[in-house]
Tab-separated table of N, CA and C in Angstrom:
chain	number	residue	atom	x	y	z
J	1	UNK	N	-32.603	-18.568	19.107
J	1	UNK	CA	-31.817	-19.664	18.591
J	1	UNK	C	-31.220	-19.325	17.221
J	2	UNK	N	-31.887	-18.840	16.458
J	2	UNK	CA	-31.705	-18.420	14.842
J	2	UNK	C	-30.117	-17.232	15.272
J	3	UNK	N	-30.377	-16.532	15.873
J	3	UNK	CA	-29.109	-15.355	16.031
J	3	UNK	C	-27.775	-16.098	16.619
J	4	UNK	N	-28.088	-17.120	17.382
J	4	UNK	CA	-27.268	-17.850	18.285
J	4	UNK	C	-26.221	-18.421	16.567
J	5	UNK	N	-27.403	-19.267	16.273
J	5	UNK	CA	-26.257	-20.154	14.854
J	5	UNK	C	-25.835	-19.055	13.621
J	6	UNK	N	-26.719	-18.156	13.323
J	6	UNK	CA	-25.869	-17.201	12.504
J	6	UNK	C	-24.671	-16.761	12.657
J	7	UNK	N	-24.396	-16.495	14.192
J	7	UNK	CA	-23.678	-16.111	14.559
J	7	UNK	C	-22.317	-17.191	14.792
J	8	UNK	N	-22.630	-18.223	15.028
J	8	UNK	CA	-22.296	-19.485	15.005
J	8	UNK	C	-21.226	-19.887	13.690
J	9	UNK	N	-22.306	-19.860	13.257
J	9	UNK	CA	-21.868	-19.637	11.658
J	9	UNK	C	-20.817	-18.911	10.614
J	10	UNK	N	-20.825	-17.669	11.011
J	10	UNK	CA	-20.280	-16.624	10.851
J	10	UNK	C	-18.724	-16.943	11.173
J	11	UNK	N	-18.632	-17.027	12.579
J	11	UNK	CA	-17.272	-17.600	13.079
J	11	UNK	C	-17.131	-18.481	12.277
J	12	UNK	N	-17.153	-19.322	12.453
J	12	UNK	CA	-16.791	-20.491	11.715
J	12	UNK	C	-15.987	-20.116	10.296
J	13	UNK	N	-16.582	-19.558	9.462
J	13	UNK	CA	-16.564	-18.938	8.060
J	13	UNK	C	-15.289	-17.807	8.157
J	14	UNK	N	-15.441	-17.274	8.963
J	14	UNK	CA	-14.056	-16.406	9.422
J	14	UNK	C	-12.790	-17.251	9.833
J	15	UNK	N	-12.392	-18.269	10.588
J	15	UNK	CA	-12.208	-18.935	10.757
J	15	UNK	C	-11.336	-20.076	9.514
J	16	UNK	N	-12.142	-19.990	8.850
J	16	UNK	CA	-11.652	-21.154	7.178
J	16	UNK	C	-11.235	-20.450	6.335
J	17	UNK	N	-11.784	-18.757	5.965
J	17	UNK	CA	-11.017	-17.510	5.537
J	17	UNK	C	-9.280	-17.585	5.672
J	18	UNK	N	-9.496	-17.604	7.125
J	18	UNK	CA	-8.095	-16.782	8.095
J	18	UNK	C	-7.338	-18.161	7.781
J	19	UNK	N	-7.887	-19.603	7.395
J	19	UNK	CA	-6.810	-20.418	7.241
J	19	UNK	C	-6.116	-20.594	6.178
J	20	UNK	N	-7.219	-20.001	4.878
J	20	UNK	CA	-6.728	-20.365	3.424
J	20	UNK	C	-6.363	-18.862	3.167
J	21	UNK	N	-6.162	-17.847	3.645
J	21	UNK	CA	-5.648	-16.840	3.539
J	21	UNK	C	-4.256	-16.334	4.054
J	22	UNK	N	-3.574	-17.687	3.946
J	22	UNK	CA	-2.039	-17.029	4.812
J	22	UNK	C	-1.189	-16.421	4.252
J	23	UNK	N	-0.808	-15.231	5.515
J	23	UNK	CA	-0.104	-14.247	4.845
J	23	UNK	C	1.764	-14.839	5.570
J	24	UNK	N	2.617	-14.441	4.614
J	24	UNK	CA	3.813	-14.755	4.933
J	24	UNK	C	4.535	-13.068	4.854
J	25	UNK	N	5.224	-13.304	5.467
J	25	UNK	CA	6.940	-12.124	5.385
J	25	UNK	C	7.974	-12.724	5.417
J	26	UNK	N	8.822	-12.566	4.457
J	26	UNK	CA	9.888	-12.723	4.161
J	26	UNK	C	10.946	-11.844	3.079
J	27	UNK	N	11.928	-11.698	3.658
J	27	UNK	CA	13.208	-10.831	3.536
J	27	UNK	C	14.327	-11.594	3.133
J	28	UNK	N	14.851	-11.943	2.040
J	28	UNK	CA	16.162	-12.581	1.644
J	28	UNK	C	16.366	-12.162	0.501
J	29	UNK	N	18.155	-12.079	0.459
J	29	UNK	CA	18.845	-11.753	-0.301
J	29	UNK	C	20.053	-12.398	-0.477
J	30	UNK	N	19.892	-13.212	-1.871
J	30	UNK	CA	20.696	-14.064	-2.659
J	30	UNK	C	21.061	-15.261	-1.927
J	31	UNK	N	19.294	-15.616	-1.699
J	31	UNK	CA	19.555	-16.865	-0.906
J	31	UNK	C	19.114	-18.228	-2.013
J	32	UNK	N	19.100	-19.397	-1.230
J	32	UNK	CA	18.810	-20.533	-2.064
J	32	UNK	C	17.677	-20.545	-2.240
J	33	UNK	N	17.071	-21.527	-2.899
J	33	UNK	CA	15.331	-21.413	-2.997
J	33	UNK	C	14.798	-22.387	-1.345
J	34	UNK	N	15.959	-23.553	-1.521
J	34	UNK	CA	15.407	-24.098	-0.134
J	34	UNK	C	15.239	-23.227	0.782
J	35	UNK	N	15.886	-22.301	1.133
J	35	UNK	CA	15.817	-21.433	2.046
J	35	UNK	C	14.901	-21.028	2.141
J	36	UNK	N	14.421	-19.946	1.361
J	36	UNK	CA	13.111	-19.173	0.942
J	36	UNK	C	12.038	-20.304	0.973
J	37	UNK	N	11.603	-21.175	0.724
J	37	UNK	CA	10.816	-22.502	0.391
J	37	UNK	C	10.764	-22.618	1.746
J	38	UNK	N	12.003	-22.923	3.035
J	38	UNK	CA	11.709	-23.616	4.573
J	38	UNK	C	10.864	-22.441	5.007
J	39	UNK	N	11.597	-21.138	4.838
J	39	UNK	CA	10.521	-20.202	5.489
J	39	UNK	C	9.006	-20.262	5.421
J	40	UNK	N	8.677	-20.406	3.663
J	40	UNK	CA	7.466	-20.116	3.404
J	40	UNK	C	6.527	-21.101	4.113
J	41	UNK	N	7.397	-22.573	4.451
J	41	UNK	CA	6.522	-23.429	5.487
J	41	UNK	C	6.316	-23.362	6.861
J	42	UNK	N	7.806	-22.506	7.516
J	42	UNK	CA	7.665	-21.993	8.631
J	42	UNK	C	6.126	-21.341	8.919
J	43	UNK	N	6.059	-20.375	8.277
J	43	UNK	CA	5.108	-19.180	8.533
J	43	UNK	C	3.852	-20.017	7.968
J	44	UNK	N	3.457	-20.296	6.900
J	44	UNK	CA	2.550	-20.489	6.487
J	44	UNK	C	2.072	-22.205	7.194
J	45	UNK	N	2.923	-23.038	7.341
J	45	UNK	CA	2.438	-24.284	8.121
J	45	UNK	C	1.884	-25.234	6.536
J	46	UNK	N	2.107	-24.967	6.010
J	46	UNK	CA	1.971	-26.135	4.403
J	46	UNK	C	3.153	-26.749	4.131
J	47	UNK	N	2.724	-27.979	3.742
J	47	UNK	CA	4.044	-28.772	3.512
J	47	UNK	C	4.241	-28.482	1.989
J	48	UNK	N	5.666	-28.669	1.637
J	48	UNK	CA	6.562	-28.673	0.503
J	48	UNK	C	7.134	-29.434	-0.086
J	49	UNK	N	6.895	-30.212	-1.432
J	49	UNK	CA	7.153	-31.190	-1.420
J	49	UNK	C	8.179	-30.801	-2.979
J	50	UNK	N	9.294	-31.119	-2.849
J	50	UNK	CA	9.993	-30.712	-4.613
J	50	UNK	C	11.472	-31.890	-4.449
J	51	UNK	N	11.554	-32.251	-5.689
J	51	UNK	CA	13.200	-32.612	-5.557
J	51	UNK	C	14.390	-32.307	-5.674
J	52	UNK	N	15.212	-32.820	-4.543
J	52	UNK	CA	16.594	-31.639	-4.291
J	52	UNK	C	17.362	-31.603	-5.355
J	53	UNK	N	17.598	-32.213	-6.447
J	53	UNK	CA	18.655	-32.313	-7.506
J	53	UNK	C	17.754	-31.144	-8.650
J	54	UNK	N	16.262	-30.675	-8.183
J	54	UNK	CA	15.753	-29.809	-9.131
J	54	UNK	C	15.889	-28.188	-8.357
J	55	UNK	N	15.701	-28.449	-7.299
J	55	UNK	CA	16.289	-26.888	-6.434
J	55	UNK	C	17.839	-26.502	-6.703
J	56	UNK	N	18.657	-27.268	-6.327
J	56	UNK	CA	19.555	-26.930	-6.539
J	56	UNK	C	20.370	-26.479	-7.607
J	57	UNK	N	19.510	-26.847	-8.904
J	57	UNK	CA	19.741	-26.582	-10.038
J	57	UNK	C	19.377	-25.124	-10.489
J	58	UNK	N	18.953	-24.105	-9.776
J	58	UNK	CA	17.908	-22.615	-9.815
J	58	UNK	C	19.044	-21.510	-9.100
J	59	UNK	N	19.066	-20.376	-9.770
J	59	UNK	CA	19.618	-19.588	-9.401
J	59	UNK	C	19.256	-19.045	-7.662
J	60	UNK	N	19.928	-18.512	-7.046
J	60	UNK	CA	20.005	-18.008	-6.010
J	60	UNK	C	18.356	-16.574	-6.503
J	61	UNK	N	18.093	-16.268	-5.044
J	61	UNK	CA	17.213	-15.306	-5.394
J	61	UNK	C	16.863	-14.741	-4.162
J	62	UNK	N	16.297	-13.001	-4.607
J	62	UNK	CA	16.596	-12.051	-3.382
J	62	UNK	C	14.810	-11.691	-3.589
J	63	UNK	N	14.103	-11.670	-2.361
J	63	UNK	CA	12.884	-11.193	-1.879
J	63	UNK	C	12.973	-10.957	-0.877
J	64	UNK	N	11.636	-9.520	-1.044
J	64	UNK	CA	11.417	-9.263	0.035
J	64	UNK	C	9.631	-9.244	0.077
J	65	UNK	N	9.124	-9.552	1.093
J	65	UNK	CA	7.362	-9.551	0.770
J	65	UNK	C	7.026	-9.355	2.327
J	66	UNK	N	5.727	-9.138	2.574
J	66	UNK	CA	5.421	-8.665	3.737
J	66	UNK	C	4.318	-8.472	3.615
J	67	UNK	N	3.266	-9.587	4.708
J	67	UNK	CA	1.897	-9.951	4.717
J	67	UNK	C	1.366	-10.217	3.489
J	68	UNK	N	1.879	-10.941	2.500
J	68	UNK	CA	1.047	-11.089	1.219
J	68	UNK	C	0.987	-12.824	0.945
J	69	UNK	N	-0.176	-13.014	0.726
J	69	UNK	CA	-0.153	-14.660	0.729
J	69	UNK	C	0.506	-15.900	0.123
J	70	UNK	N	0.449	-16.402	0.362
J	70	UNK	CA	1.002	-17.745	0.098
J	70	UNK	C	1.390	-18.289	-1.437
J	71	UNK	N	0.524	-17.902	-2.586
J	71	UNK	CA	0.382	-17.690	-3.742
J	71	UNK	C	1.143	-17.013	-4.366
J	72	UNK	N	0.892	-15.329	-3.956
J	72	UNK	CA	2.044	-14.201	-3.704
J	72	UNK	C	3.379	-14.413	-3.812
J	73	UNK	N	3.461	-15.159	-2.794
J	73	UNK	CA	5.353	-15.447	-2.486
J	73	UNK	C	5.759	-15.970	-3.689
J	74	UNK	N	5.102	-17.428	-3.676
J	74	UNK	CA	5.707	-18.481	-4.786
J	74	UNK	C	6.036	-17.810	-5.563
J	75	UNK	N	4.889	-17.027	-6.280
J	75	UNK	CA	4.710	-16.358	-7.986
J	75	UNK	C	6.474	-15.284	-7.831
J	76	UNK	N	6.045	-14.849	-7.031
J	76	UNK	CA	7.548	-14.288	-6.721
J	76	UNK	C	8.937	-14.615	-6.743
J	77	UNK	N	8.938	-15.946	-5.580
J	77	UNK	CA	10.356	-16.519	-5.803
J	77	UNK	C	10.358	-17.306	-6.768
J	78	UNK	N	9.912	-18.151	-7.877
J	78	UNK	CA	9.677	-18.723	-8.894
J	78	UNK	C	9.568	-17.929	-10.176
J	79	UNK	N	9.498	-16.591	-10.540
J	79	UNK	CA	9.626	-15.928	-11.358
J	79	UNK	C	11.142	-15.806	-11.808
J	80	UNK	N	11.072	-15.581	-13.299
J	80	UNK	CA	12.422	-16.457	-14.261
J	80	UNK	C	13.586	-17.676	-13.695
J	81	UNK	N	12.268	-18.238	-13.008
J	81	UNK	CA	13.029	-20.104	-12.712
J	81	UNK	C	12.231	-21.013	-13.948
J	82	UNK	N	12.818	-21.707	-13.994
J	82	UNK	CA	12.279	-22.827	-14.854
J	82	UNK	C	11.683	-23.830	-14.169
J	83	UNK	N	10.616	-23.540	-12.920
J	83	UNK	CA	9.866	-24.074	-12.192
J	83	UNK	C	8.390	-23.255	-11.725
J	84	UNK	N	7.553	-24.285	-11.613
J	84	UNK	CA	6.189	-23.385	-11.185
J	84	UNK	C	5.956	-24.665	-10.028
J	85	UNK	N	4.688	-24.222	-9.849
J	85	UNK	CA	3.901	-24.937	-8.299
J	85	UNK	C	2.730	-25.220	-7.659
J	86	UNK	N	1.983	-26.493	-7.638
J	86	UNK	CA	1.019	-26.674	-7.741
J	86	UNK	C	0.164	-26.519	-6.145
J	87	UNK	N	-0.915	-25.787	-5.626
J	87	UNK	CA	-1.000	-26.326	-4.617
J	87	UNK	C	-1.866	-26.613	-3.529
J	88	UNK	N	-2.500	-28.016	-3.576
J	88	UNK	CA	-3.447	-28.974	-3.360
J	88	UNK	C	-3.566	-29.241	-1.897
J	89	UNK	N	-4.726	-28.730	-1.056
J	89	UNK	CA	-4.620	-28.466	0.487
J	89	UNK	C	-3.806	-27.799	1.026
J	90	UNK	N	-2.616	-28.294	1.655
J	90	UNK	CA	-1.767	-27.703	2.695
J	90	UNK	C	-0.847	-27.963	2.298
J	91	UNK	N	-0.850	-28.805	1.243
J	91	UNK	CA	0.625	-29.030	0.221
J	91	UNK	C	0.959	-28.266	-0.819
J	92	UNK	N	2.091	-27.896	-1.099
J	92	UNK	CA	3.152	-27.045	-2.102
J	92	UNK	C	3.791	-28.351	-2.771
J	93	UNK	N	3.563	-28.407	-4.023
J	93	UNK	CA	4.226	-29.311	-4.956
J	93	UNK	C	5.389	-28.165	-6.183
J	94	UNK	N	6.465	-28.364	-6.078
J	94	UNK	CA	7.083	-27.512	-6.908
J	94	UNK	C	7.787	-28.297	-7.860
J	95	UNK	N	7.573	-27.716	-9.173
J	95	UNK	CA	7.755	-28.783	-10.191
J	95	UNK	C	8.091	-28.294	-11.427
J	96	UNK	N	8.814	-28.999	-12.309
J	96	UNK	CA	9.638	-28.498	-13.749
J	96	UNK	C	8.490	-27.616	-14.521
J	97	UNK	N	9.198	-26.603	-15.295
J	97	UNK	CA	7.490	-26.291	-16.427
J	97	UNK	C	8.404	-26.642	-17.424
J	98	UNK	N	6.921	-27.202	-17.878
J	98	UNK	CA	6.927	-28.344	-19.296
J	98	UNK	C	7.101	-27.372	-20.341
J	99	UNK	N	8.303	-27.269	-21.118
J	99	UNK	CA	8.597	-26.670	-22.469
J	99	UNK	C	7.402	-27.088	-23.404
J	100	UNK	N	7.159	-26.009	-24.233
J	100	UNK	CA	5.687	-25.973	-24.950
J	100	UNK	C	6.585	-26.737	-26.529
J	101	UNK	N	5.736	-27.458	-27.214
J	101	UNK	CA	5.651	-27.738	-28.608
J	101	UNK	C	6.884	-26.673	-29.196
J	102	UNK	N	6.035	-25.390	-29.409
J	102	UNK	CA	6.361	-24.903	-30.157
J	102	UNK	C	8.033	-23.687	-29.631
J	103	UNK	N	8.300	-24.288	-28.341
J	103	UNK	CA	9.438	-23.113	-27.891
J	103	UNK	C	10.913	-23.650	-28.401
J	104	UNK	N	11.393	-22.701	-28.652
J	104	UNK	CA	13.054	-23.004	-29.002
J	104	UNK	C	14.017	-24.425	-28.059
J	105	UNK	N	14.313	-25.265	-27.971
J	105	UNK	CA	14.721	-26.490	-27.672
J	105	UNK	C	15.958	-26.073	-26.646
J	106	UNK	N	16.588	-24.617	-26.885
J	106	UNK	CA	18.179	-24.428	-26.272
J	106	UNK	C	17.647	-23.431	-25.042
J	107	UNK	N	16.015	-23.150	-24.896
J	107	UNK	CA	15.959	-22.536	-23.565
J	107	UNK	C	15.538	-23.487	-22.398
J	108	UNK	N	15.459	-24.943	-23.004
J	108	UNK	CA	15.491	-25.451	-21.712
J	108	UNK	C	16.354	-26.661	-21.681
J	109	UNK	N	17.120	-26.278	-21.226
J	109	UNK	CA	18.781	-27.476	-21.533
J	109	UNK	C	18.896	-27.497	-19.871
C-alpha cells in the first residue's frame, strides 16, 4: 500500500510541476504587443488581463523564444516598455511601472 501512494503521489507532484512550468515558443517580428500577449495565452492557457489604450501606446516588438517559460517571455517582450506584469494563478495582469520619487519627470510623459 505504502509504494502504491508514493507513487501516487509522485504523479500527482509531476503533474502541478508540468502545470506551473509552461513553456511557450514564439517567433515575431515587429509585431504589436497584443499580438505577442494573444499568443502567450494561446500556448500557455492563462488569461491576460491589460488595457487597450495602454498597449497600444508601446512600441512594436520583435521576439523570438523557444520552450522557455511563461515568466521568460514577458521579461522579454516587456523589456524597454514602460510596462511590467503581475502574475496571480492563471492570470497575467499587465500594468504601468510606477515612476520612482526620485526619476527625472520627462522619462515618463
Amino acid at each position: 500500500m505504502k509504494p502504491t501512494c508514493a507513487l501516487l503521489l509522485l504523479a500527482l507532484l509531476e503533474v502541478s510541476a508540468t502545470a506551473i512550468a509552461q513553456k511557450v515558443s514564439i517567433k515575431q517580428r515587429n509585431a504589436t504587443l497584443k499580438v505577442v500577449l494573444e499568443e502567450i495565452r494561446k500556448q500557455s492557457g492563462y488569461e491576460i488581463l491589460y488595457e487597450a489604450e495602454l498597449i497600444k501606446q508601446v512600441r512594436n516588438i520583435s521576439i523570438t523564444v523557444k520552450k522557455v517559460s511563461v515568466d521568460e517571455t514577458l521579461k522579454k517582450c516587456l523589456e524597454n516598455q514602460p510596462l511590467t506584469y503581475v502574475i496571480k494563478n492563471k492570470t497575467i495582469t499587465i500594468i504601468p511601472i510606477r515612476p520612482t520619487q526620485n526619476a527625472p519627470g520627462h522619462l515618463y510623459k
